[in-house]
């Protein structure tokens, strides 16, 4: 996929703050690994060797597509798919 990079000024002109503009102008990051944590967060490692913590509790709600992941056993079945996107498999 060939995605053209946009400049920091482009993102600033769209209302992003400097930190966000710098991040997005540097290009899309590739996820190298994802690990579930017992507090319903994910530790994500990117190709720039930075680790980020994603708190998933905000979207794990009853009555939504994410409801099955309220069960920690299901939540822990997280993996990277063949496009390096975070995915879950609740049907082993």
mmCIF file of C-alpha atoms in Angstrom:
data_model
loop_
_atom_site.group_PDB
_atom_site.id
_atom_site.type_symbol
_atom_site.label_atom_id
_atom_site.label_comp_id
_atom_site.label_asym_id
_atom_site.label_seq_id
_atom_site.Cartn_x
_atom_site.Cartn_y
_atom_site.Cartn_z
ATOM 1 C CA UNK A 1 0.000 0.000 0.000
ATOM 2 C CA UNK A 2 1.479 3.340 -1.016
ATOM 3 C CA UNK A 3 0.282 6.042 1.366
ATOM 4 C CA UNK A 4 1.706 9.509 0.874
ATOM 5 C CA UNK A 5 2.960 11.211 3.998
ATOM 6 C CA UNK A 6 1.496 14.536 4.966
ATOM 7 C CA UNK A 7 3.511 17.297 6.612
ATOM 8 C CA UNK A 8 3.320 18.492 10.185
ATOM 9 C CA UNK A 9 1.817 21.735 8.851
ATOM 10 C CA UNK A 10 -0.977 19.742 7.188
ATOM 11 C CA UNK A 11 -2.010 18.212 10.516
ATOM 12 C CA UNK A 12 -1.604 21.490 12.405
ATOM 13 C CA UNK A 13 -3.906 23.170 9.877
ATOM 14 C CA UNK A 14 -6.512 20.496 10.667
ATOM 15 C CA UNK A 15 -6.465 21.352 14.383
ATOM 16 C CA UNK A 16 -4.077 18.678 15.665
ATOM 17 C CA UNK A 17 -1.717 19.714 18.460
ATOM 18 C CA UNK A 18 2.046 19.596 17.791
ATOM 19 C CA UNK A 19 2.551 16.180 19.405
ATOM 20 C CA UNK A 20 -0.233 14.575 17.345
ATOM 21 C CA UNK A 21 0.891 16.360 14.156
ATOM 22 C CA UNK A 22 4.435 15.057 14.591
ATOM 23 C CA UNK A 23 3.169 11.538 15.256
ATOM 24 C CA UNK A 24 0.860 11.348 12.228
ATOM 25 C CA UNK A 25 3.298 13.055 9.849
ATOM 26 C CA UNK A 26 5.938 10.414 10.601
ATOM 27 C CA UNK A 27 3.827 7.767 8.856
ATOM 28 C CA UNK A 28 1.816 4.748 9.859
ATOM 29 C CA UNK A 29 3.386 2.526 12.498
ATOM 30 C CA UNK A 30 3.343 -1.252 12.112
ATOM 31 C CA UNK A 31 2.338 -3.346 15.111
ATOM 32 C CA UNK A 32 4.906 -6.042 15.832
ATOM 33 C CA UNK A 33 3.272 -7.681 18.841
ATOM 34 C CA UNK A 34 0.315 -7.439 21.182
ATOM 35 C CA UNK A 35 0.015 -8.880 24.688
ATOM 36 C CA UNK A 36 -3.095 -8.948 26.878
ATOM 37 C CA UNK A 37 -2.950 -7.830 30.499
ATOM 38 C CA UNK A 38 -5.201 -8.981 33.328
ATOM 39 C CA UNK A 39 -6.626 -5.453 33.750
ATOM 40 C CA UNK A 40 -8.214 -5.577 30.248
ATOM 41 C CA UNK A 41 -5.453 -3.554 28.649
ATOM 42 C CA UNK A 42 -3.135 -4.451 25.790
ATOM 43 C CA UNK A 43 0.602 -3.867 25.564
ATOM 44 C CA UNK A 44 1.379 -3.059 21.941
ATOM 45 C CA UNK A 45 4.891 -3.008 20.446
ATOM 46 C CA UNK A 46 5.399 -0.946 17.268
ATOM 47 C CA UNK A 47 8.098 -1.103 14.621
ATOM 48 C CA UNK A 48 9.720 2.052 16.019
ATOM 49 C CA UNK A 49 10.346 -0.018 19.208
ATOM 50 C CA UNK A 50 7.864 2.033 21.242
ATOM 51 C CA UNK A 51 5.454 0.248 23.546
ATOM 52 C CA UNK A 52 1.986 1.601 24.174
ATOM 53 C CA UNK A 53 -0.665 0.555 26.650
ATOM 54 C CA UNK A 54 -4.250 0.498 25.343
ATOM 55 C CA UNK A 55 -6.953 0.446 28.014
ATOM 56 C CA UNK A 56 -9.793 -1.595 26.478
ATOM 57 C CA UNK A 57 -12.237 -1.213 29.380
ATOM 58 C CA UNK A 58 -13.831 1.823 27.720
ATOM 59 C CA UNK A 59 -15.300 -0.245 24.882
ATOM 60 C CA UNK A 60 -15.860 -3.596 26.648
ATOM 61 C CA UNK A 61 -19.579 -3.115 27.299
ATOM 62 C CA UNK A 62 -22.535 -5.455 27.576
ATOM 63 C CA UNK A 63 -24.809 -5.401 24.541
ATOM 64 C CA UNK A 64 -21.971 -4.563 22.140
ATOM 65 C CA UNK A 65 -19.873 -6.643 19.763
ATOM 66 C CA UNK A 66 -17.133 -6.546 22.430
ATOM 67 C CA UNK A 67 -19.269 -8.184 25.155
ATOM 68 C CA UNK A 68 -17.617 -11.643 24.795
ATOM 69 C CA UNK A 69 -14.295 -10.072 25.787
ATOM 70 C CA UNK A 70 -15.591 -9.170 29.237
ATOM 71 C CA UNK A 71 -14.622 -12.795 29.929
ATOM 72 C CA UNK A 72 -10.877 -12.521 30.609
ATOM 73 C CA UNK A 73 -10.265 -15.918 29.005
ATOM 74 C CA UNK A 74 -11.704 -14.585 25.723
ATOM 75 C CA UNK A 75 -9.888 -11.261 26.070
ATOM 76 C CA UNK A 76 -6.562 -13.085 26.416
ATOM 77 C CA UNK A 77 -7.054 -14.696 22.942
ATOM 78 C CA UNK A 78 -5.818 -11.529 21.246
ATOM 79 C CA UNK A 79 -3.426 -11.882 18.301
ATOM 80 C CA UNK A 80 -2.130 -10.038 15.241
ATOM 81 C CA UNK A 81 -3.834 -11.073 12.018
ATOM 82 C CA UNK A 82 -2.059 -11.379 8.660
ATOM 83 C CA UNK A 83 -2.357 -7.590 8.166
ATOM 84 C CA UNK A 84 -0.774 -6.877 11.571
ATOM 85 C CA UNK A 85 -4.097 -5.704 12.976
ATOM 86 C CA UNK A 86 -5.222 -6.534 16.499
ATOM 87 C CA UNK A 87 -7.829 -9.314 16.449
ATOM 88 C CA UNK A 88 -9.477 -11.792 18.774
ATOM 89 C CA UNK A 89 -10.599 -15.386 18.314
ATOM 90 C CA UNK A 90 -13.207 -16.527 20.835
ATOM 91 C CA UNK A 91 -13.779 -19.856 19.109
ATOM 92 C CA UNK A 92 -10.549 -21.830 19.488
#
